[in-house]
Coordinates of C-alpha atoms in Angstrom, one line a residue:
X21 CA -1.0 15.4 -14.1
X22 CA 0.9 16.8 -11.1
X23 CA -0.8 20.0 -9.4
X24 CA 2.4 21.7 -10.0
X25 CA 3.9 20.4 -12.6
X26 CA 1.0 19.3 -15.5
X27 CA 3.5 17.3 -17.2
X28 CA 4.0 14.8 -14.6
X29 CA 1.5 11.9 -13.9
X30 CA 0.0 11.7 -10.9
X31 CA -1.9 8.4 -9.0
X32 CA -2.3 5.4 -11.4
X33 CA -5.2 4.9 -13.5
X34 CA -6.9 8.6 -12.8
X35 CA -8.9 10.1 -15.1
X36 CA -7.7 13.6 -15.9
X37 CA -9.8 16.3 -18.1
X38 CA -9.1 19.4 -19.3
X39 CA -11.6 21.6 -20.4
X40 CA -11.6 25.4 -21.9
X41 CA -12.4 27.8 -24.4
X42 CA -11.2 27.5 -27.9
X43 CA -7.4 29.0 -28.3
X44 CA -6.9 28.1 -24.9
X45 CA -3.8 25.0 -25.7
X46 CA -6.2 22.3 -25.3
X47 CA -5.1 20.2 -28.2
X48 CA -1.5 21.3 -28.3
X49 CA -1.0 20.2 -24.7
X50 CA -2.0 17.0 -25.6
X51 CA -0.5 16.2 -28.8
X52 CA 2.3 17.5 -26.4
X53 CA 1.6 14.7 -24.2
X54 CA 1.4 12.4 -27.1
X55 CA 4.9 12.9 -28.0
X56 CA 3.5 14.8 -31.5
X57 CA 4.7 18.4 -30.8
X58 CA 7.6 19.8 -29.1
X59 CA 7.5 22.5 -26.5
X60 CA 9.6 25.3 -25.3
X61 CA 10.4 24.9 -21.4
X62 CA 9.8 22.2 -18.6
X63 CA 9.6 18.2 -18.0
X64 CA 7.2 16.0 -19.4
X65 CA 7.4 12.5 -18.3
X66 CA 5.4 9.1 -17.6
X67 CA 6.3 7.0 -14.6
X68 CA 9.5 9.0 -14.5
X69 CA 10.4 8.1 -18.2
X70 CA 10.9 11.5 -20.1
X71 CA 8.6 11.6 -23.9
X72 CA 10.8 12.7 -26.7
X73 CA 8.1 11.3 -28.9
X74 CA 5.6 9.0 -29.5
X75 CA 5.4 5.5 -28.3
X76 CA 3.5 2.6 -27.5
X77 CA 3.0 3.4 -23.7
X78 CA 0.3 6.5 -24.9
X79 CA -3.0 5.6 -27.1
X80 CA -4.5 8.4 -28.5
X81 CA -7.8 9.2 -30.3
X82 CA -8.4 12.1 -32.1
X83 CA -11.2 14.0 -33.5
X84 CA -11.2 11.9 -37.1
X85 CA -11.7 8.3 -36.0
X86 CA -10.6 5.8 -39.3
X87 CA -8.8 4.9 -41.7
X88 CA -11.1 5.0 -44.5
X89 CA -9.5 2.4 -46.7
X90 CA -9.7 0.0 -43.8
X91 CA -12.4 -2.6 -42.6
X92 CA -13.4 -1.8 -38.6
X93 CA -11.0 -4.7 -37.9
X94 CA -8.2 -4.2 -40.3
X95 CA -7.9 -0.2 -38.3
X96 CA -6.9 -1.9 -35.4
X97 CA -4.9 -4.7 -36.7
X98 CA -2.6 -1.7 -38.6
X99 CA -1.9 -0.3 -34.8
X100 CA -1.2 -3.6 -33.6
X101 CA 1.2 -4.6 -36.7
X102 CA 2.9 -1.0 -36.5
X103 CA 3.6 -2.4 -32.8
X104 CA 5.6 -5.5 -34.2
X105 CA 2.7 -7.8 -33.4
X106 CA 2.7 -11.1 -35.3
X107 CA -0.6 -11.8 -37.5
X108 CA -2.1 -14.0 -35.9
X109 CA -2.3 -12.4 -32.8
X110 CA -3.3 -8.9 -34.4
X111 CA -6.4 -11.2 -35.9
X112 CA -7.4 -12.3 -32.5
X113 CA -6.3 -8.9 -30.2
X114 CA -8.2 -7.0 -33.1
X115 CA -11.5 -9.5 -32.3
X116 CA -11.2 -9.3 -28.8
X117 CA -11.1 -5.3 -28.7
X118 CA -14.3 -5.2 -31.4
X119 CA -16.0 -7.2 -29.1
X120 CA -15.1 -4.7 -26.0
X121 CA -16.5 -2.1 -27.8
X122 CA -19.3 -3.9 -29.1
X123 CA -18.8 -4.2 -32.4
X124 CA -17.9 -7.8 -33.5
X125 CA -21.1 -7.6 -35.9
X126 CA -18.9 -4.9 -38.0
X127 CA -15.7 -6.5 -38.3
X128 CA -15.7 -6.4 -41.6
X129 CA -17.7 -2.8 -42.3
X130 CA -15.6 -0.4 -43.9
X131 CA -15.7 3.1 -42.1
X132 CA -18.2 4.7 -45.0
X133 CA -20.9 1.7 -43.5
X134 CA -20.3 2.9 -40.0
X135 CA -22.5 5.9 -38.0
X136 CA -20.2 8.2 -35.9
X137 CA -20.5 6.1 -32.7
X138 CA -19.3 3.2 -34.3
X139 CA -16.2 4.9 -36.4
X140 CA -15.6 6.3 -32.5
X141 CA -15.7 2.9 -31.0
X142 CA -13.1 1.2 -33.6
X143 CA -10.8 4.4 -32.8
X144 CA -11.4 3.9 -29.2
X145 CA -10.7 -0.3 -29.7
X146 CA -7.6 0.9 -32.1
X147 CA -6.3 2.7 -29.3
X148 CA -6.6 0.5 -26.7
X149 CA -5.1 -3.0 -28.5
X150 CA -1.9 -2.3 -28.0
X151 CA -1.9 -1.7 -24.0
X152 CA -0.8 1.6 -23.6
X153 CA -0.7 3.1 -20.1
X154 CA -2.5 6.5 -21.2
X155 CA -4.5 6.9 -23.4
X156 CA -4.9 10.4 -25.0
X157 CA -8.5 11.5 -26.1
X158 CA -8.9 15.0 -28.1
X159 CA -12.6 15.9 -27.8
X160 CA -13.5 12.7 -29.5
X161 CA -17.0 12.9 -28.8
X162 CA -17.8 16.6 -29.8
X163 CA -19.1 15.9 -33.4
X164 CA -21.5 13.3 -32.2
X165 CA -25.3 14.0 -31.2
X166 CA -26.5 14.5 -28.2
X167 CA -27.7 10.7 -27.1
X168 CA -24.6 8.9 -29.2
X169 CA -22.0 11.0 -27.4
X170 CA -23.7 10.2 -23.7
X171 CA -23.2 6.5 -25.2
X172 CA -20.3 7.1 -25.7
X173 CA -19.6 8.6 -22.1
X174 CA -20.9 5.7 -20.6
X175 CA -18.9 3.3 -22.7
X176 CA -15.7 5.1 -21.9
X177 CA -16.6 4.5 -18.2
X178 CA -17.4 1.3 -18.4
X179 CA -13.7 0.5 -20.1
X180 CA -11.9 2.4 -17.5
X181 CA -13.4 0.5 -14.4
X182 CA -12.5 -2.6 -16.2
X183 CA -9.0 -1.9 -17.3
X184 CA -7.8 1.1 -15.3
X185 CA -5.6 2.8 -17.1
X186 CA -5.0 6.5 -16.8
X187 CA -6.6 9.2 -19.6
X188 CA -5.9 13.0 -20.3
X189 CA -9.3 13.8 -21.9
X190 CA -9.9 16.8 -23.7
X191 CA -13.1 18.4 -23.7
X192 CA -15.5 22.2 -23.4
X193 CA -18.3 20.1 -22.2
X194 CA -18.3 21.1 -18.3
X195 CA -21.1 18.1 -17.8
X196 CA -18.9 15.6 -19.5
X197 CA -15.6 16.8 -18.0
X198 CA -17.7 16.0 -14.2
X199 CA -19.0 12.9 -15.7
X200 CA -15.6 11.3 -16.8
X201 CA -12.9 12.6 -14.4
X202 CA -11.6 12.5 -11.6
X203 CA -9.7 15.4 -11.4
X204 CA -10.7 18.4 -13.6
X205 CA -7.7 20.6 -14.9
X206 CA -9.1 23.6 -16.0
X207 CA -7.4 25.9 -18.9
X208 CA -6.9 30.1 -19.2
X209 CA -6.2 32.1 -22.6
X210 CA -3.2 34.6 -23.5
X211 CA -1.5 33.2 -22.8
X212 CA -2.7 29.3 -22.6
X213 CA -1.8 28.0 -19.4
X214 CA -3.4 25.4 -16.3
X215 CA -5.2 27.9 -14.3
X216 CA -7.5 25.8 -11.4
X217 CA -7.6 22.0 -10.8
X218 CA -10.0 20.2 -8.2
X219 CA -11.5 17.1 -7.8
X220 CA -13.9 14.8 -8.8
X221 CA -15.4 13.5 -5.3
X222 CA -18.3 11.1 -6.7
X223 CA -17.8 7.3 -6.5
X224 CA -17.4 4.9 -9.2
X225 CA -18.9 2.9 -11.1
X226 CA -20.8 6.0 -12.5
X227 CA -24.1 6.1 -14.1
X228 CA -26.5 8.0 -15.5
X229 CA -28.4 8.7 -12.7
X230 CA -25.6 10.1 -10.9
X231 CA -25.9 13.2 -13.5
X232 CA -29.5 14.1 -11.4
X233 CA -27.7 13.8 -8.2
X234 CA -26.9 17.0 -6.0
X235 CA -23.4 16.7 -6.0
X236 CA -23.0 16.2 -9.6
X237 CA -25.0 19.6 -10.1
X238 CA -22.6 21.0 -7.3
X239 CA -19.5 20.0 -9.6
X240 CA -20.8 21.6 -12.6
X241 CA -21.7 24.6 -10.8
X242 CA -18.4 25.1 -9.2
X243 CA -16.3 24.3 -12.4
X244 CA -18.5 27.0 -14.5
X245 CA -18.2 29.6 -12.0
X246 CA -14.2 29.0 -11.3
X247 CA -14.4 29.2 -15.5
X248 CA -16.3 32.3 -15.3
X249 CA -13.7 34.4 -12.8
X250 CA -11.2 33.4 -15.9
X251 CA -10.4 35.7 -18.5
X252 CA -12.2 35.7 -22.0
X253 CA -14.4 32.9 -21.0
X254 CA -18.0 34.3 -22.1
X255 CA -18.5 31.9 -25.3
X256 CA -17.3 29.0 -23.7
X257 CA -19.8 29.8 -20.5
X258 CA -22.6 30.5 -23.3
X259 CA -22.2 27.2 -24.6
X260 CA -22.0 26.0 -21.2
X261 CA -25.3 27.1 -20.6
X262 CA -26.6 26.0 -23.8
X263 CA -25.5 22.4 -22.8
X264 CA -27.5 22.7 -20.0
X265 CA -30.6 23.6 -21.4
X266 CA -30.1 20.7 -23.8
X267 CA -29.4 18.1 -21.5
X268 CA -32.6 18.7 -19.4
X269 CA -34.6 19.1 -22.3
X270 CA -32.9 15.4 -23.7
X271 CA -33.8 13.8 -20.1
X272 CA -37.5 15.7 -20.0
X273 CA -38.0 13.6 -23.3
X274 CA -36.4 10.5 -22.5
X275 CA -38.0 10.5 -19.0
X276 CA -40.7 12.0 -19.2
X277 CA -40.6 13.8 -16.0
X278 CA -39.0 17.0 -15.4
X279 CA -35.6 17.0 -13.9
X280 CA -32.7 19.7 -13.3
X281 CA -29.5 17.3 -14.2
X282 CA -27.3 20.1 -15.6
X283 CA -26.2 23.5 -14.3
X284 CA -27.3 26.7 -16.0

């Protein structure tokens, strides 16, 4: 998104999150984005082209990840049909994006046979088959625990150094907004509006270690406090600090060393 104008894109194949407390627009600005809800006043447009609605050049995954009545394979051949894709080459496009995600053993699993991180993975491969060039992601991690979602996180990486497309990622995780971006657009309340944006200074390909580095804490600490001058932002800072907590006490077991990766 532009600085000044949120609905524009800016550079290619960025990265973009937007965290904030509940009520804040989060999910409204990006089923706005997705072409799914109209809005009052302003421009919204990708690579110049304005969105009227929704189309194939925007992916999006929301917070429910399947269609239950589907195998893991048959959710993303629906996309890539709906798209006016032949059959044979929604088999094979459907195959080749299980296998991205690493799921080719589930192909044929229906959703009820599938953990959380799995059902996210198909939506994530669903998304992706058809090529858009955004793809829309509406905290699709938050209902996961703790080790599945920083699976997750890493897999999401890992898919946008390969293919480089741009994402508008949705999130009140302050660690994961750090971890995935690389620009952070931060959202106020009352009424719900882009408040601060910064950068993301920290090289890619990221890892996990780079969440114990100093500059990664730096990041976190920054985008709490410029959260914190905010009004109404006490829960979301609460549950901030909360996340903290619980991500050093998830690398203190998983370690088994002490080690401050999170703000508090």
């Amino acid at each position: 998104m532009d600085d000044q104008n949120p609905g524009r894109t800016g550079s290619a194949h960025a990265s973009r999150t937007a965290p904030g407390t509940s009520g804040c627009g989060k999910s409204t600005l990006l089923s706005i984005v997705a072409g799914l809800q109209d809005f009052d006043a302003g421009d919204l447009d990708i690579d110049g082209a304005p969105i009227l609605k929704p189309g194939l050049d925007r992916g999006v995954v929301f917070q429910s990840y399947t269609l239950p009545w589907l195998t893991a394979q048959q959710n993303i051949e629906f996309a890539l049909k709906a798209a006016g894709y032949d059959r044979s080459t929604c088999r094979r496009t459907a195959r080749e994006h299980l296998d991205l995600v690493k799921l080719s053993h589930c192909a044929d699993l229906y959703p009820s046979g599938l953990s959380g991180g799995m059902k996210e993975r198909v939506a994530i491969a669903r998304a992706l088959s058809y090529r858009p060039k955004m793809l829309l992601m509406d905290e699709p991690f938050g209902a996961l625990d703790a080790l599945t979602r920083h699976q997750m996180q890493e897999l999401l990486t890992q898919i946008w150094e390969e293919h480089r497309l741009t994402v508008l990622f949705v999130t009140h995780d302050v660690e994961e907004a750090v971890y995935l971006s690389d620009r952070i657009v931060v959202m106020g309340i009352g009424p719900g509006r882009i408040m601060r944006t910064f950068n993301v200074d920290i090289e890619r390909p990221r890892r996990e270690e780079v969440m114990e580095s100093a500059g990664f804490m730096d990041l976190q600490r920054k985008s709490t406090r410029r959260y914190a001058r905010l009004p109404g932002p006490r829960k979301w800072l609460n549950a901030c600090r909360a996340k903290a907590c619980s991500g050093f006490a998830r690398h203190a077991l998983t370690s088994g060393r002490p080690s401050f990766g999170s703000a508090s």
